[in-house]
Amino acid sequence: MRMLNLLDNGGEETMLRLGERQELKIVKKVEFGVYLAGEGADENERVLLPAKQVPEGAGIGTCVDVFLYRDSQDRMIATTAHPKLVMGQISRLRVVQVSKIGAFLDWGLEKDLFLPFKQQTWSVTVGEEPLVALYIDKSGRLCATMKIYHFLNTDSPYQKEDRVEGQIYEISHNFGAFVVVDDRYSALIPQKELYGPVKAGDRISARVTNVREDGKLTLSIREKSYLQIGADAEKLLQLIDSYDGVLPFTEKASPEVIRRETQMSKNEFKRALGNLLKNGKIQIEEKVIRKV
């Protein structure tokens, strides 16, 4: 993805930067608006500001603060309007339409912002407000992406054991669940800490288990073991009830079976069993666990 500058056909950086606010000078007036250019630009580096957008009293040489995007005919155009998202930032934008090729977002301009299916980390619906960033596609058009990892901040005020609120924006089978905290900060729930049916789009409350050297947060959606054990024991008792009081495996089962059936690690499963056994709620037999 090209994130910052639109390149001209010669491969050199132009003064007109798509997706950004910049101050340009009026260099020509026409019936339907004015043409703007940067300092020292040639005639090929001009952009139209439509007449309805031209500030009152502005003339040749007047500097105007504008945002550059493409109109419905894919022509670069300037606007004095302030979009809800500019290059390098992230923002929550409302989905106003879903089509066969992707979704369209309201970002405060006449032409809605396109969010391709390939840039969605979950299938969005009308009315939803995903957190997105801007990028320039291979055709030189501004589009939105929900793959926001590289746009998140790493200077959060949080420390180990703090509680945070966030949203899972992407799931990786190798790394775990990528989370944005407070719509700003980069965080990860490692794969080994994922329990239950979590998915991209879920809002979570989590505990900071580590602040990495690069500032990114490591999270857990479970409490410390001594706090979690009671909840796990109750959950396990409910699972045994669902099997009519006889769980068809014990702590000798494989970690994979235990995690699949209980959403606990083997050690967490053993601690929950110990709690139930201590309180006289179960008895452990050779191949099954029976509720008392």
Coordinates of C-alpha atoms in Angstrom, one line a residue:
M1 CA 0.0 0.0 0.0
R2 CA 1.1 3.5 -0.7
M3 CA 0.4 5.5 2.5
L4 CA 1.8 9.0 2.2
N5 CA 2.3 10.4 -1.3
L6 CA 0.8 10.2 -4.7
L7 CA 3.6 9.7 -7.3
D8 CA 3.4 11.0 -10.8
N9 CA 4.1 8.9 -13.9
G10 CA 7.8 9.8 -13.7
G11 CA 8.1 8.3 -10.2
E12 CA 8.9 11.6 -8.6
E13 CA 7.0 13.0 -5.6
T14 CA 4.5 15.7 -6.6
M15 CA 3.4 18.7 -4.6
L16 CA -0.2 17.5 -4.6
R17 CA -0.6 14.9 -1.9
L18 CA -3.8 12.9 -2.1
G19 CA -5.6 12.2 1.2
E20 CA -3.9 15.1 3.0
R21 CA -4.7 18.6 4.0
Q22 CA -2.3 21.2 2.6
E23 CA -2.0 24.9 1.8
L24 CA -2.1 25.7 -1.9
K25 CA -2.1 28.9 -3.8
I26 CA -4.7 30.1 -6.3
V27 CA -2.9 30.3 -9.6
K28 CA -5.8 30.6 -12.1
K29 CA -9.5 31.5 -12.0
V30 CA -12.0 29.9 -14.3
E31 CA -15.8 30.1 -14.6
F32 CA -16.3 26.8 -12.6
G33 CA -13.7 27.5 -9.8
V34 CA -10.0 28.1 -9.3
Y35 CA -6.9 26.1 -9.9
L36 CA -4.5 25.6 -7.0
A37 CA -0.8 24.7 -7.0
G38 CA 2.1 24.4 -4.7
E39 CA 5.1 26.8 -4.7
G40 CA 7.1 26.4 -7.9
A41 CA 4.7 23.8 -9.4
D42 CA 4.3 23.5 -13.2
E43 CA 1.0 23.5 -15.1
N44 CA 0.6 19.7 -14.7
E45 CA 0.6 20.0 -10.9
R46 CA -2.6 22.0 -10.5
V47 CA -5.9 20.9 -8.9
L48 CA -9.4 22.3 -9.2
L49 CA -11.3 23.9 -6.3
P50 CA -14.9 24.1 -7.4
A51 CA -16.6 27.5 -7.4
K52 CA -18.9 26.7 -4.5
Q53 CA -15.8 25.9 -2.3
V54 CA -13.8 29.1 -3.1
P55 CA -13.6 31.4 -0.1
E56 CA -15.2 34.8 -0.5
G57 CA -12.8 37.4 -1.7
A58 CA -10.1 35.0 -2.7
G59 CA -8.1 35.8 -5.8
I60 CA -4.9 35.0 -7.6
G61 CA -2.1 34.4 -5.1
T62 CA -4.5 33.7 -2.2
C63 CA -3.5 30.6 -0.1
V64 CA -6.2 28.1 0.7
D65 CA -6.2 25.2 3.1
V66 CA -7.7 22.2 1.3
F67 CA -8.0 18.5 1.3
L68 CA -7.3 16.5 -1.9
Y69 CA -9.3 13.5 -3.0
R70 CA -10.9 12.1 -6.2
D71 CA -14.3 12.9 -7.4
S72 CA -16.9 10.5 -8.9
Q73 CA -15.0 10.6 -12.2
D74 CA -11.7 9.8 -10.4
R75 CA -10.3 13.2 -11.1
M76 CA -8.2 14.8 -8.3
I77 CA -10.1 17.6 -6.7
A78 CA -9.7 20.0 -3.8
T79 CA -12.2 20.8 -1.1
T80 CA -12.2 23.1 1.9
A81 CA -14.4 20.7 3.8
H82 CA -12.9 18.8 6.6
P83 CA -13.2 15.0 6.2
K84 CA -13.4 12.7 9.2
L85 CA -10.2 10.9 8.2
V86 CA -6.9 12.0 6.6
M87 CA -3.8 10.0 5.6
G88 CA -1.9 8.6 8.6
Q89 CA -4.8 8.7 11.0
I90 CA -7.5 6.3 12.1
S91 CA -11.2 7.0 12.7
R92 CA -14.5 5.3 13.2
L93 CA -16.7 5.8 10.0
R94 CA -20.3 4.7 9.6
V95 CA -21.1 2.1 6.9
V96 CA -23.8 3.6 4.6
Q97 CA -23.9 0.9 1.9
V98 CA -22.7 -2.6 1.3
S99 CA -22.3 -3.7 -2.3
K100 CA -21.0 -6.7 -4.2
I101 CA -17.4 -5.2 -4.2
G102 CA -17.2 -3.8 -0.7
A103 CA -18.7 -1.2 1.6
F104 CA -19.0 2.6 1.5
L105 CA -18.3 4.8 4.4
D106 CA -19.5 8.3 5.3
W107 CA -16.4 10.4 5.9
G108 CA -18.0 13.8 5.5
L109 CA -17.4 14.4 1.8
E110 CA -19.8 14.3 -1.2
K111 CA -18.3 11.0 -2.4
D112 CA -18.4 8.1 0.1
L113 CA -15.2 6.3 1.0
F114 CA -14.8 2.8 -0.5
L115 CA -13.8 -0.1 1.8
P116 CA -12.9 -3.1 -0.3
F117 CA -13.8 -6.6 0.9
K118 CA -10.1 -7.5 0.9
Q119 CA -9.5 -4.7 3.4
Q120 CA -12.2 -5.9 5.8
T121 CA -11.1 -7.9 8.8
W122 CA -14.7 -8.9 9.4
S123 CA -17.8 -8.4 7.2
V124 CA -19.3 -5.1 8.1
T125 CA -23.0 -4.2 7.9
V126 CA -24.9 -0.9 7.3
G127 CA -24.8 1.3 10.4
E128 CA -21.7 -0.3 11.8
E129 CA -18.7 2.0 12.6
P130 CA -15.4 0.1 12.0
L131 CA -12.1 1.8 12.9
V132 CA -10.3 2.4 9.6
A133 CA -7.3 4.1 8.0
L134 CA -6.7 5.6 4.5
Y135 CA -4.5 4.2 1.8
I136 CA -4.0 4.7 -1.9
D137 CA -4.8 1.7 -4.1
K138 CA -3.0 0.6 -7.2
S139 CA -5.2 2.8 -9.3
G140 CA -4.3 5.9 -7.4
R141 CA -7.6 6.1 -5.5
L142 CA -8.2 6.7 -1.8
C143 CA -9.7 3.7 0.0
A144 CA -10.3 2.6 3.6
T145 CA -8.7 -0.4 5.3
M146 CA -9.6 -2.1 8.6
K147 CA -6.0 -3.5 8.8
I148 CA -4.8 -0.7 11.1
Y149 CA -1.8 -2.4 12.8
H150 CA 0.7 0.1 11.4
F151 CA -1.4 3.1 12.3
L152 CA -1.7 2.5 16.0
N153 CA 0.1 4.3 18.8
T154 CA 2.6 2.6 21.1
D155 CA 2.8 5.3 23.8
S156 CA -0.1 4.2 26.0
P157 CA -0.3 5.3 29.6
Y158 CA -1.1 1.8 30.8
Q159 CA 1.1 -0.4 33.0
K160 CA 1.1 -4.1 33.9
E161 CA -2.1 -5.2 35.7
D162 CA -4.1 -2.2 34.5
R163 CA -7.6 -2.9 33.1
V164 CA -8.3 -1.7 29.6
E165 CA -11.2 -1.6 27.2
G166 CA -10.7 -2.4 23.5
Q167 CA -11.8 -4.0 20.3
I168 CA -10.4 -7.0 18.5
Y169 CA -9.8 -5.8 14.9
E170 CA -8.0 -8.9 13.5
I171 CA -7.3 -12.5 14.3
S172 CA -4.1 -14.3 13.5
H173 CA -3.7 -18.0 13.9
N174 CA 0.0 -17.5 14.5
F175 CA 0.0 -14.6 16.8
G176 CA -3.4 -14.3 18.4
A177 CA -5.9 -11.5 18.5
F178 CA -4.9 -7.9 17.6
V179 CA -6.6 -5.4 19.7
V180 CA -7.0 -1.6 19.5
V181 CA -7.2 -0.1 23.0
D182 CA -9.1 3.2 23.4
D183 CA -9.3 3.4 19.6
R184 CA -5.6 4.4 19.7
Y185 CA -3.1 1.9 21.2
S186 CA -1.7 -1.3 19.8
A187 CA -2.2 -4.5 21.8
L188 CA -2.2 -8.3 21.4
I189 CA -3.9 -11.2 23.1
P190 CA -1.4 -14.0 22.5
Q191 CA -2.7 -17.2 20.9
K192 CA -2.2 -19.1 24.2
E193 CA -4.4 -16.6 26.0
L194 CA -7.4 -16.9 23.6
Y195 CA -10.3 -18.8 25.2
G196 CA -13.8 -19.3 23.8
P197 CA -15.3 -18.0 20.6
V198 CA -13.6 -14.6 20.3
K199 CA -13.7 -13.0 16.9
A200 CA -12.8 -9.8 15.0
G201 CA -15.2 -7.0 16.0
D202 CA -15.6 -8.2 19.6
R203 CA -15.3 -5.5 22.2
I204 CA -13.4 -6.7 25.3
S205 CA -12.3 -5.9 28.8
A206 CA -8.8 -7.2 29.4
R207 CA -5.8 -7.1 31.8
V208 CA -2.4 -5.8 30.8
T209 CA 0.1 -8.6 31.4
N210 CA 3.1 -6.9 29.8
V211 CA 4.2 -3.6 28.3
R212 CA 6.8 -4.5 25.6
E213 CA 9.9 -2.5 25.0
D214 CA 8.4 -1.1 21.8
G215 CA 5.4 0.1 23.8
K216 CA 2.8 -2.4 22.6
L217 CA 0.6 -4.0 25.1
T218 CA 0.2 -7.7 25.8
L219 CA -3.3 -8.5 27.2
S220 CA -5.2 -11.3 28.8
I221 CA -9.0 -11.7 28.9
R222 CA -8.6 -13.9 32.0
E223 CA -7.9 -12.8 35.6
K224 CA -4.9 -13.9 37.6
S225 CA -5.2 -17.6 38.4
Y226 CA -6.2 -17.1 42.1
L227 CA -9.0 -14.8 41.0
Q228 CA -10.1 -16.9 37.9
I229 CA -10.2 -20.3 39.7
G230 CA -13.7 -19.7 41.2
A231 CA -15.2 -18.7 37.8
D232 CA -13.5 -21.6 36.1
A233 CA -14.8 -24.1 38.7
E234 CA -18.4 -22.8 38.2
K235 CA -18.0 -23.0 34.5
L236 CA -16.7 -26.5 34.7
L237 CA -19.6 -27.5 37.0
Q238 CA -22.1 -26.2 34.3
L239 CA -20.2 -28.2 31.7
I240 CA -20.5 -31.4 33.8
D241 CA -24.3 -30.7 34.2
S242 CA -24.6 -30.5 30.4
Y243 CA -23.2 -34.0 30.2
D244 CA -25.9 -35.2 32.7
G245 CA -23.5 -35.1 35.6
V246 CA -20.7 -37.2 34.1
L247 CA -17.9 -35.6 32.2
P248 CA -16.4 -38.2 29.8
F249 CA -12.8 -37.2 30.3
T250 CA -10.4 -36.4 33.1
E251 CA -7.3 -34.3 33.6
K252 CA -5.4 -37.1 31.8
A253 CA -7.0 -36.0 28.5
S254 CA -4.8 -34.2 26.0
P255 CA -4.4 -30.4 26.3
E256 CA -6.2 -30.0 22.9
V257 CA -9.3 -31.9 24.1
I258 CA -9.4 -29.9 27.3
R259 CA -9.1 -26.6 25.6
R260 CA -11.7 -27.5 22.9
E261 CA -14.2 -28.7 25.5
T262 CA -13.6 -26.2 28.4
Q263 CA -11.8 -23.2 26.8
M264 CA -9.2 -23.7 29.5
S265 CA -5.5 -24.7 29.5
K266 CA -4.7 -28.0 31.1
N267 CA -3.3 -26.3 34.2
E268 CA -6.4 -24.1 34.6
F269 CA -8.6 -27.2 34.2
K270 CA -6.7 -29.0 36.9
R271 CA -7.0 -26.0 39.3
A272 CA -10.8 -25.9 38.7
L273 CA -11.0 -29.6 39.3
G274 CA -9.1 -29.2 42.5
N275 CA -11.5 -26.5 43.7
L276 CA -14.5 -28.6 43.0
L277 CA -12.9 -31.7 44.6
K278 CA -12.0 -29.7 47.7
N279 CA -15.5 -28.5 48.0
G280 CA -17.0 -32.0 47.6
K281 CA -18.8 -31.2 44.4
I282 CA -17.2 -33.9 42.2
Q283 CA -15.4 -37.2 42.4
I284 CA -12.8 -38.2 39.9
E285 CA -12.9 -41.8 38.6
E286 CA -10.5 -43.5 36.2
K287 CA -12.0 -42.2 32.9
V288 CA -14.8 -39.8 34.0
I289 CA -15.6 -37.0 36.4
R290 CA -18.8 -37.4 38.2
K291 CA -20.9 -34.7 40.0
V292 CA -21.7 -35.6 43.6

